[in-house]
């Protein structure tokens, strides 16, 4: 596979500190992950996701040199892939095979190691060639790119929540997660803000939606969208 390009957002960004904590940072537990326990979709996604949303808690104790891990992905040793993850220094990263069969890497210079719950969303604007990252419903950074779109071949494998498909599940997510949503459309800023409070499981563009409280650990996780993308819990 040919080497691709890396796209990083500009230095101009802000932290949306004025957002109410009432809904988004209520202190309730989510699941943690480990390499010995995996949560895999039981079927392939039907289309390229244009919005991904999650509620996560990432400890500040994670070192700058340490990756926070994959939140949702299907990377493995060979073939096309798509990963949504926390890279080093708490940055949000998308890593995917594009239609030119090269790797594109989208990096948002966030730092989600905040010792509190955050709602993190990314949207994919194919027409205007840009990715946008939202923190707690507010647009935080945008990355413009010249790479080809995500290759449909990247969806030819099942996905893993809290990790990817590489041997040993070594890139598992090092934080906590209490929800994850996958949409087929590019959500508007208003819709993402509304999603931080409540996800409409009847939304026609919702591909899959998972609630992951502490009680969901070490068990299959239902897809609340009703589309049947149940997560099967298993060991290596």
PDB file of N, CA, C and O in Angstrom, residues 147-212:
ATOM      1  N   UNK A 147      -6.844  14.706  -0.088  1.00  0.00           N
ATOM      2  CA  UNK A 147      -6.845  13.270  -0.345  1.00  0.00           C
ATOM      3  C   UNK A 147      -8.178  12.810  -0.923  1.00  0.00           C
ATOM      4  O   UNK A 147      -9.183  13.497  -0.829  1.00  0.00           O
ATOM      5  N   UNK A 148      -8.163  11.652  -1.518  1.00  0.00           N
ATOM      6  CA  UNK A 148      -9.392  11.045  -2.001  1.00  0.00           C
ATOM      7  C   UNK A 148     -10.261  10.630  -0.819  1.00  0.00           C
ATOM      8  O   UNK A 148      -9.773  10.432   0.289  1.00  0.00           O
ATOM      9  N   UNK A 149     -11.551  10.465  -1.056  1.00  0.00           N
ATOM     10  CA  UNK A 149     -12.455  10.046   0.033  1.00  0.00           C
ATOM     11  C   UNK A 149     -12.118   8.649   0.558  1.00  0.00           C
ATOM     12  O   UNK A 149     -11.310   7.921  -0.014  1.00  0.00           O
ATOM     13  N   UNK A 150     -12.796   8.303   1.639  1.00  0.00           N
ATOM     14  CA  UNK A 150     -12.620   6.977   2.222  1.00  0.00           C
ATOM     15  C   UNK A 150     -13.007   5.907   1.205  1.00  0.00           C
ATOM     16  O   UNK A 150     -14.045   5.997   0.553  1.00  0.00           O
ATOM     17  N   UNK A 151     -12.167   4.904   1.076  1.00  0.00           N
ATOM     18  CA  UNK A 151     -12.432   3.824   0.131  1.00  0.00           C
ATOM     19  C   UNK A 151     -13.553   2.926   0.651  1.00  0.00           C
ATOM     20  O   UNK A 151     -13.538   2.532   1.817  1.00  0.00           O
ATOM     21  N   UNK A 152     -14.519   2.578  -0.200  1.00  0.00           N
ATOM     22  CA  UNK A 152     -15.546   1.626   0.234  1.00  0.00           C
ATOM     23  C   UNK A 152     -14.942   0.318   0.734  1.00  0.00           C
ATOM     24  O   UNK A 152     -15.528  -0.352   1.596  1.00  0.00           O
ATOM     25  N   UNK A 153     -13.759  -0.035   0.224  1.00  0.00           N
ATOM     26  CA  UNK A 153     -13.098  -1.267   0.668  1.00  0.00           C
ATOM     27  C   UNK A 153     -12.771  -1.243   2.153  1.00  0.00           C
ATOM     28  O   UNK A 153     -12.619  -2.301   2.782  1.00  0.00           O
ATOM     29  N   UNK A 154     -12.694  -0.035   2.748  1.00  0.00           N
ATOM     30  CA  UNK A 154     -12.401   0.072   4.179  1.00  0.00           C
ATOM     31  C   UNK A 154     -13.554  -0.457   5.023  1.00  0.00           C
ATOM     32  O   UNK A 154     -13.383  -0.702   6.223  1.00  0.00           O
ATOM     33  N   UNK A 155     -14.710  -0.640   4.403  1.00  0.00           N
ATOM     34  CA  UNK A 155     -15.883  -1.143   5.119  1.00  0.00           C
ATOM     35  C   UNK A 155     -16.108  -2.636   4.898  1.00  0.00           C
ATOM     36  O   UNK A 155     -17.111  -3.187   5.345  1.00  0.00           O
ATOM     37  N   UNK A 156     -15.185  -3.285   4.216  1.00  0.00           N
ATOM     38  CA  UNK A 156     -15.362  -4.702   3.893  1.00  0.00           C
ATOM     39  C   UNK A 156     -15.019  -5.629   5.044  1.00  0.00           C
ATOM     40  O   UNK A 156     -15.041  -6.847   4.895  1.00  0.00           O
ATOM     41  N   UNK A 157     -14.689  -5.055   6.192  1.00  0.00           N
ATOM     42  CA  UNK A 157     -14.403  -5.841   7.392  1.00  0.00           C
ATOM     43  C   UNK A 157     -15.251  -5.294   8.535  1.00  0.00           C
ATOM     44  O   UNK A 157     -15.634  -4.125   8.547  1.00  0.00           O
ATOM     45  N   UNK A 158     -15.537  -6.139   9.517  1.00  0.00           N
ATOM     46  CA  UNK A 158     -16.260  -5.691  10.693  1.00  0.00           C
ATOM     47  C   UNK A 158     -15.401  -4.715  11.488  1.00  0.00           C
ATOM     48  O   UNK A 158     -14.189  -4.631  11.315  1.00  0.00           O
ATOM     49  N   UNK A 159     -16.058  -3.966  12.407  1.00  0.00           N
ATOM     50  CA  UNK A 159     -15.381  -2.985  13.244  1.00  0.00           C
ATOM     51  C   UNK A 159     -15.326  -3.467  14.692  1.00  0.00           C
ATOM     52  O   UNK A 159     -16.114  -4.313  15.112  1.00  0.00           O
ATOM     53  N   UNK A 160     -14.410  -2.881  15.433  1.00  0.00           N
ATOM     54  CA  UNK A 160     -14.273  -3.175  16.862  1.00  0.00           C
ATOM     55  C   UNK A 160     -14.461  -1.885  17.657  1.00  0.00           C
ATOM     56  O   UNK A 160     -13.857  -0.848  17.335  1.00  0.00           O
ATOM     57  N   UNK A 161     -15.264  -1.926  18.687  1.00  0.00           N
ATOM     58  CA  UNK A 161     -15.405  -0.797  19.603  1.00  0.00           C
ATOM     59  C   UNK A 161     -14.309  -0.894  20.654  1.00  0.00           C
ATOM     60  O   UNK A 161     -14.111  -1.952  21.270  1.00  0.00           O
ATOM     61  N   UNK A 162     -13.586   0.208  20.863  1.00  0.00           N
ATOM     62  CA  UNK A 162     -12.517   0.222  21.863  1.00  0.00           C
ATOM     63  C   UNK A 162     -11.249  -0.475  21.426  1.00  0.00           C
ATOM     64  O   UNK A 162     -10.417  -0.835  22.271  1.00  0.00           O
ATOM     65  N   UNK A 163     -11.051  -0.623  20.121  1.00  0.00           N
ATOM     66  CA  UNK A 163      -9.844  -1.270  19.611  1.00  0.00           C
ATOM     67  C   UNK A 163      -9.929  -1.430  18.111  1.00  0.00           C
ATOM     68  O   UNK A 163     -10.819  -0.884  17.452  1.00  0.00           O
ATOM     69  N   UNK A 164      -8.975  -2.168  17.533  1.00  0.00           N
ATOM     70  CA  UNK A 164      -9.042  -2.504  16.113  1.00  0.00           C
ATOM     71  C   UNK A 164      -8.676  -3.971  15.928  1.00  0.00           C
ATOM     72  O   UNK A 164      -8.583  -4.716  16.912  1.00  0.00           O
ATOM     73  N   UNK A 165      -8.466  -4.387  14.691  1.00  0.00           N
ATOM     74  CA  UNK A 165      -8.331  -5.806  14.397  1.00  0.00           C
ATOM     75  C   UNK A 165      -6.889  -6.313  14.347  1.00  0.00           C
ATOM     76  O   UNK A 165      -6.656  -7.443  13.928  1.00  0.00           O
ATOM     77  N   UNK A 166      -5.934  -5.495  14.759  1.00  0.00           N
ATOM     78  CA  UNK A 166      -4.555  -5.978  14.721  1.00  0.00           C
ATOM     79  C   UNK A 166      -4.354  -7.064  15.776  1.00  0.00           C
ATOM     80  O   UNK A 166      -5.069  -7.132  16.785  1.00  0.00           O
ATOM     81  N   UNK A 167      -3.366  -7.910  15.535  1.00  0.00           N
ATOM     82  CA  UNK A 167      -3.114  -9.061  16.402  1.00  0.00           C
ATOM     83  C   UNK A 167      -2.877  -8.628  17.847  1.00  0.00           C
ATOM     84  O   UNK A 167      -2.107  -7.704  18.115  1.00  0.00           O
ATOM     85  N   UNK A 168      -3.557  -9.290  18.768  1.00  0.00           N
ATOM     86  CA  UNK A 168      -3.365  -9.014  20.183  1.00  0.00           C
ATOM     87  C   UNK A 168      -4.150  -7.830  20.715  1.00  0.00           C
ATOM     88  O   UNK A 168      -4.102  -7.546  21.913  1.00  0.00           O
ATOM     89  N   UNK A 169      -4.882  -7.109  19.825  1.00  0.00           N
ATOM     90  CA  UNK A 169      -5.687  -5.958  20.264  1.00  0.00           C
ATOM     91  C   UNK A 169      -4.863  -4.970  21.096  1.00  0.00           C
ATOM     92  O   UNK A 169      -5.321  -4.415  22.092  1.00  0.00           O
ATOM     93  N   UNK A 170      -3.633  -4.742  20.668  1.00  0.00           N
ATOM     94  CA  UNK A 170      -2.687  -3.947  21.463  1.00  0.00           C
ATOM     95  C   UNK A 170      -2.999  -2.451  21.470  1.00  0.00           C
ATOM     96  O   UNK A 170      -2.489  -1.721  22.322  1.00  0.00           O
ATOM     97  N   UNK A 171      -3.841  -1.989  20.552  1.00  0.00           N
ATOM     98  CA  UNK A 171      -4.160  -0.561  20.490  1.00  0.00           C
ATOM     99  C   UNK A 171      -5.522  -0.252  21.109  1.00  0.00           C
ATOM    100  O   UNK A 171      -6.209   0.680  20.699  1.00  0.00           O
ATOM    101  N   UNK A 172      -5.895  -1.038  22.119  1.00  0.00           N
ATOM    102  CA  UNK A 172      -7.190  -0.822  22.776  1.00  0.00           C
ATOM    103  C   UNK A 172      -7.250   0.569  23.416  1.00  0.00           C
ATOM    104  O   UNK A 172      -6.231   1.163  23.780  1.00  0.00           O
ATOM    105  N   UNK A 173      -8.467   1.071  23.588  1.00  0.00           N
ATOM    106  CA  UNK A 173      -8.688   2.407  24.120  1.00  0.00           C
ATOM    107  C   UNK A 173      -8.348   2.454  25.608  1.00  0.00           C
ATOM    108  O   UNK A 173      -8.818   1.619  26.388  1.00  0.00           O
ATOM    109  N   UNK A 174      -7.557   3.464  26.015  1.00  0.00           N
ATOM    110  CA  UNK A 174      -7.062   3.549  27.393  1.00  0.00           C
ATOM    111  C   UNK A 174      -7.961   4.380  28.311  1.00  0.00           C
ATOM    112  O   UNK A 174      -7.656   4.534  29.495  1.00  0.00           O
ATOM    113  N   UNK A 175      -9.043   4.917  27.768  1.00  0.00           N
ATOM    114  CA  UNK A 175      -9.949   5.700  28.593  1.00  0.00           C
ATOM    115  C   UNK A 175     -11.227   4.939  28.890  1.00  0.00           C
ATOM    116  O   UNK A 175     -11.258   3.709  28.876  1.00  0.00           O
ATOM    117  N   UNK A 176     -12.290   5.682  29.192  1.00  0.00           N
ATOM    118  CA  UNK A 176     -13.607   5.111  29.472  1.00  0.00           C
ATOM    119  C   UNK A 176     -14.589   5.645  28.438  1.00  0.00           C
ATOM    120  O   UNK A 176     -14.428   6.749  27.919  1.00  0.00           O
ATOM    121  N   UNK A 177     -15.608   4.862  28.131  1.00  0.00           N
ATOM    122  CA  UNK A 177     -16.588   5.249  27.110  1.00  0.00           C
ATOM    123  C   UNK A 177     -17.985   4.927  27.624  1.00  0.00           C
ATOM    124  O   UNK A 177     -18.214   3.868  28.198  1.00  0.00           O
ATOM    125  N   UNK A 178     -18.918   5.855  27.409  1.00  0.00           N
ATOM    126  CA  UNK A 178     -20.282   5.563  27.831  1.00  0.00           C
ATOM    127  C   UNK A 178     -21.302   5.620  26.692  1.00  0.00           C
ATOM    128  O   UNK A 178     -22.457   5.281  26.892  1.00  0.00           O
ATOM    129  N   UNK A 179     -20.864   5.993  25.472  1.00  0.00           N
ATOM    130  CA  UNK A 179     -21.750   5.873  24.316  1.00  0.00           C
ATOM    131  C   UNK A 179     -20.940   6.015  23.044  1.00  0.00           C
ATOM    132  O   UNK A 179     -19.837   6.574  23.038  1.00  0.00           O
ATOM    133  N   UNK A 180     -21.510   5.496  21.943  1.00  0.00           N
ATOM    134  CA  UNK A 180     -20.878   5.638  20.628  1.00  0.00           C
ATOM    135  C   UNK A 180     -21.964   5.577  19.573  1.00  0.00           C
ATOM    136  O   UNK A 180     -22.843   4.716  19.618  1.00  0.00           O
ATOM    137  N   UNK A 181     -21.902   6.520  18.602  1.00  0.00           N
ATOM    138  CA  UNK A 181     -22.907   6.590  17.544  1.00  0.00           C
ATOM    139  C   UNK A 181     -22.234   6.725  16.183  1.00  0.00           C
ATOM    140  O   UNK A 181     -21.210   7.407  16.039  1.00  0.00           O
ATOM    141  N   UNK A 182     -22.833   6.079  15.184  1.00  0.00           N
ATOM    142  CA  UNK A 182     -22.338   6.113  13.809  1.00  0.00           C
ATOM    143  C   UNK A 182     -23.487   6.579  12.912  1.00  0.00           C
ATOM    144  O   UNK A 182     -24.579   6.008  12.954  1.00  0.00           O
ATOM    145  N   UNK A 183     -23.227   7.621  12.099  1.00  0.00           N
ATOM    146  CA  UNK A 183     -24.255   8.175  11.219  1.00  0.00           C
ATOM    147  C   UNK A 183     -23.813   8.109   9.761  1.00  0.00           C
ATOM    148  O   UNK A 183     -22.627   8.247   9.446  1.00  0.00           O
ATOM    149  N   UNK A 184     -24.792   7.976   8.874  1.00  0.00           N
ATOM    150  CA  UNK A 184     -24.503   7.957   7.447  1.00  0.00           C
ATOM    151  C   UNK A 184     -24.452   9.353   6.841  1.00  0.00           C
ATOM    152  O   UNK A 184     -23.979   9.522   5.712  1.00  0.00           O
ATOM    153  N   UNK A 185     -24.944  10.360   7.569  1.00  0.00           N
ATOM    154  CA  UNK A 185     -24.940  11.728   7.061  1.00  0.00           C
ATOM    155  C   UNK A 185     -23.972  12.600   7.838  1.00  0.00           C
ATOM    156  O   UNK A 185     -23.524  12.240   8.936  1.00  0.00           O
ATOM    157  N   UNK A 186     -23.637  13.755   7.270  1.00  0.00           N
ATOM    158  CA  UNK A 186     -22.835  14.743   7.977  1.00  0.00           C
ATOM    159  C   UNK A 186     -23.761  15.554   8.879  1.00  0.00           C
ATOM    160  O   UNK A 186     -24.581  16.340   8.398  1.00  0.00           O
ATOM    161  N   UNK A 187     -23.645  15.363  10.185  1.00  0.00           N
ATOM    162  CA  UNK A 187     -24.519  16.054  11.121  1.00  0.00           C
ATOM    163  C   UNK A 187     -24.214  17.543  11.152  1.00  0.00           C
ATOM    164  O   UNK A 187     -23.056  17.964  11.024  1.00  0.00           O
ATOM    165  N   UNK A 188     -25.249  18.364  11.324  1.00  0.00           N
ATOM    166  CA  UNK A 188     -25.056  19.798  11.483  1.00  0.00           C
ATOM    167  C   UNK A 188     -24.598  20.097  12.902  1.00  0.00           C
ATOM    168  O   UNK A 188     -24.710  19.254  13.807  1.00  0.00           O
ATOM    169  N   UNK A 189     -24.118  21.306  13.116  1.00  0.00           N
ATOM    170  CA  UNK A 189     -23.699  21.717  14.455  1.00  0.00           C
ATOM    171  C   UNK A 189     -24.873  21.634  15.429  1.00  0.00           C
ATOM    172  O   UNK A 189     -24.709  21.217  16.586  1.00  0.00           O
ATOM    173  N   UNK A 190     -26.070  22.015  14.968  1.00  0.00           N
ATOM    174  CA  UNK A 190     -27.253  21.969  15.825  1.00  0.00           C
ATOM    175  C   UNK A 190     -27.601  20.532  16.201  1.00  0.00           C
ATOM    176  O   UNK A 190     -27.972  20.244  17.344  1.00  0.00           O
ATOM    177  N   UNK A 191     -27.486  19.625  15.243  1.00  0.00           N
ATOM    178  CA  UNK A 191     -27.799  18.229  15.524  1.00  0.00           C
ATOM    179  C   UNK A 191     -26.799  17.611  16.496  1.00  0.00           C
ATOM    180  O   UNK A 191     -27.172  16.853  17.404  1.00  0.00           O
ATOM    181  N   UNK A 192     -25.527  17.942  16.324  1.00  0.00           N
ATOM    182  CA  UNK A 192     -24.505  17.399  17.224  1.00  0.00           C
ATOM    183  C   UNK A 192     -24.708  17.922  18.633  1.00  0.00           C
ATOM    184  O   UNK A 192     -24.598  17.173  19.615  1.00  0.00           O
ATOM    185  N   UNK A 193     -25.031  19.198  18.767  1.00  0.00           N
ATOM    186  CA  UNK A 193     -25.294  19.749  20.094  1.00  0.00           C
ATOM    187  C   UNK A 193     -26.473  19.037  20.738  1.00  0.00           C
ATOM    188  O   UNK A 193     -26.436  18.698  21.929  1.00  0.00           O
ATOM    189  N   UNK A 194     -27.501  18.765  19.958  1.00  0.00           N
ATOM    190  CA  UNK A 194     -28.665  18.035  20.486  1.00  0.00           C
ATOM    191  C   UNK A 194     -28.275  16.611  20.874  1.00  0.00           C
ATOM    192  O   UNK A 194     -28.766  16.074  21.882  1.00  0.00           O
ATOM    193  N   UNK A 195     -27.381  15.998  20.107  1.00  0.00           N
ATOM    194  CA  UNK A 195     -26.947  14.628  20.399  1.00  0.00           C
ATOM    195  C   UNK A 195     -26.177  14.526  21.712  1.00  0.00           C
ATOM    196  O   UNK A 195     -26.123  13.452  22.320  1.00  0.00           O
ATOM    197  N   UNK A 196     -25.562  15.625  22.150  1.00  0.00           N
ATOM    198  CA  UNK A 196     -24.842  15.585  23.426  1.00  0.00           C
ATOM    199  C   UNK A 196     -25.800  15.366  24.588  1.00  0.00           C
ATOM    200  O   UNK A 196     -25.388  14.911  25.664  1.00  0.00           O
ATOM    201  N   UNK A 197     -27.069  15.698  24.371  1.00  0.00           N
ATOM    202  CA  UNK A 197     -28.088  15.545  25.407  1.00  0.00           C
ATOM    203  C   UNK A 197     -28.883  14.255  25.216  1.00  0.00           C
ATOM    204  O   UNK A 197     -29.126  13.511  26.158  1.00  0.00           O
ATOM    205  N   UNK A 198     -29.254  13.987  23.961  1.00  0.00           N
ATOM    206  CA  UNK A 198     -30.065  12.796  23.696  1.00  0.00           C
ATOM    207  C   UNK A 198     -29.912  12.392  22.232  1.00  0.00           C
ATOM    208  O   UNK A 198     -29.976  13.242  21.338  1.00  0.00           O
ATOM    209  N   UNK A 199     -29.708  11.110  21.975  1.00  0.00           N
ATOM    210  CA  UNK A 199     -29.624  10.587  20.620  1.00  0.00           C
ATOM    211  C   UNK A 199     -30.979  10.025  20.232  1.00  0.00           C
ATOM    212  O   UNK A 199     -31.552   9.189  20.939  1.00  0.00           O
ATOM    213  N   UNK A 200     -31.500  10.501  19.107  1.00  0.00           N
ATOM    214  CA  UNK A 200     -32.776  10.025  18.594  1.00  0.00           C
ATOM    215  C   UNK A 200     -32.549   8.691  17.895  1.00  0.00           C
ATOM    216  O   UNK A 200     -32.014   8.642  16.776  1.00  0.00           O
ATOM    217  N   UNK A 201     -32.941   7.607  18.522  1.00  0.00           N
ATOM    218  CA  UNK A 201     -32.695   6.287  17.955  1.00  0.00           C
ATOM    219  C   UNK A 201     -33.567   5.996  16.736  1.00  0.00           C
ATOM    220  O   UNK A 201     -33.348   4.991  16.044  1.00  0.00           O
ATOM    221  N   UNK A 202     -34.529   6.877  16.451  1.00  0.00           N
ATOM    222  CA  UNK A 202     -35.381   6.712  15.266  1.00  0.00           C
ATOM    223  C   UNK A 202     -34.859   7.508  14.073  1.00  0.00           C
ATOM    224  O   UNK A 202     -35.461   7.472  12.996  1.00  0.00           O
ATOM    225  N   UNK A 203     -33.745   8.215  14.237  1.00  0.00           N
ATOM    226  CA  UNK A 203     -33.171   8.996  13.143  1.00  0.00           C
ATOM    227  C   UNK A 203     -32.832   8.071  11.978  1.00  0.00           C
ATOM    228  O   UNK A 203     -32.104   7.082  12.145  1.00  0.00           O
ATOM    229  N   UNK A 204     -33.307   8.396  10.785  1.00  0.00           N
ATOM    230  CA  UNK A 204     -33.101   7.533   9.619  1.00  0.00           C
ATOM    231  C   UNK A 204     -31.638   7.422   9.223  1.00  0.00           C
ATOM    232  O   UNK A 204     -31.252   6.456   8.546  1.00  0.00           O
ATOM    233  N   UNK A 205     -30.812   8.377   9.635  1.00  0.00           N
ATOM    234  CA  UNK A 205     -29.397   8.370   9.268  1.00  0.00           C
ATOM    235  C   UNK A 205     -28.497   7.713  10.318  1.00  0.00           C
ATOM    236  O   UNK A 205     -27.290   7.629  10.128  1.00  0.00           O
ATOM    237  N   UNK A 206     -29.094   7.264  11.404  1.00  0.00           N
ATOM    238  CA  UNK A 206     -28.327   6.595  12.457  1.00  0.00           C
ATOM    239  C   UNK A 206     -28.058   5.146  12.041  1.00  0.00           C
ATOM    240  O   UNK A 206     -28.982   4.347  11.906  1.00  0.00           O
ATOM    241  N   UNK A 207     -26.774   4.819  11.842  1.00  0.00           N
ATOM    242  CA  UNK A 207     -26.413   3.456  11.450  1.00  0.00           C
ATOM    243  C   UNK A 207     -26.375   2.547  12.669  1.00  0.00           C
ATOM    244  O   UNK A 207     -26.931   1.446  12.661  1.00  0.00           O
ATOM    245  N   UNK A 208     -25.702   3.004  13.726  1.00  0.00           N
ATOM    246  CA  UNK A 208     -25.568   2.196  14.939  1.00  0.00           C
ATOM    247  C   UNK A 208     -25.400   3.114  16.133  1.00  0.00           C
ATOM    248  O   UNK A 208     -24.835   4.208  16.020  1.00  0.00           O
ATOM    249  N   UNK A 209     -25.914   2.668  17.290  1.00  0.00           N
ATOM    250  CA  UNK A 209     -25.801   3.462  18.511  1.00  0.00           C
ATOM    251  C   UNK A 209     -25.671   2.521  19.705  1.00  0.00           C
ATOM    252  O   UNK A 209     -26.470   1.603  19.880  1.00  0.00           O
ATOM    253  N   UNK A 210     -24.642   2.768  20.511  1.00  0.00           N
ATOM    254  CA  UNK A 210     -24.360   1.918  21.669  1.00  0.00           C
ATOM    255  C   UNK A 210     -24.300   2.751  22.941  1.00  0.00           C
ATOM    256  O   UNK A 210     -23.645   3.795  22.976  1.00  0.00           O
ATOM    257  N   UNK A 211     -25.001   2.298  23.963  1.00  0.00           N
ATOM    258  CA  UNK A 211     -24.836   2.833  25.313  1.00  0.00           C
ATOM    259  C   UNK A 211     -23.943   1.859  26.059  1.00  0.00           C
ATOM    260  O   UNK A 211     -24.189   0.644  26.064  1.00  0.00           O
ATOM    261  N   UNK A 212     -22.899   2.390  26.696  1.00  0.00           N
ATOM    262  CA  UNK A 212     -21.901   1.512  27.305  1.00  0.00           C
ATOM    263  C   UNK A 212     -21.635   1.888  28.763  1.00  0.00           C
ATOM    264  O   UNK A 212     -20.537   2.316  29.123  1.00  0.00           O
TER     265      UNK A 212
END
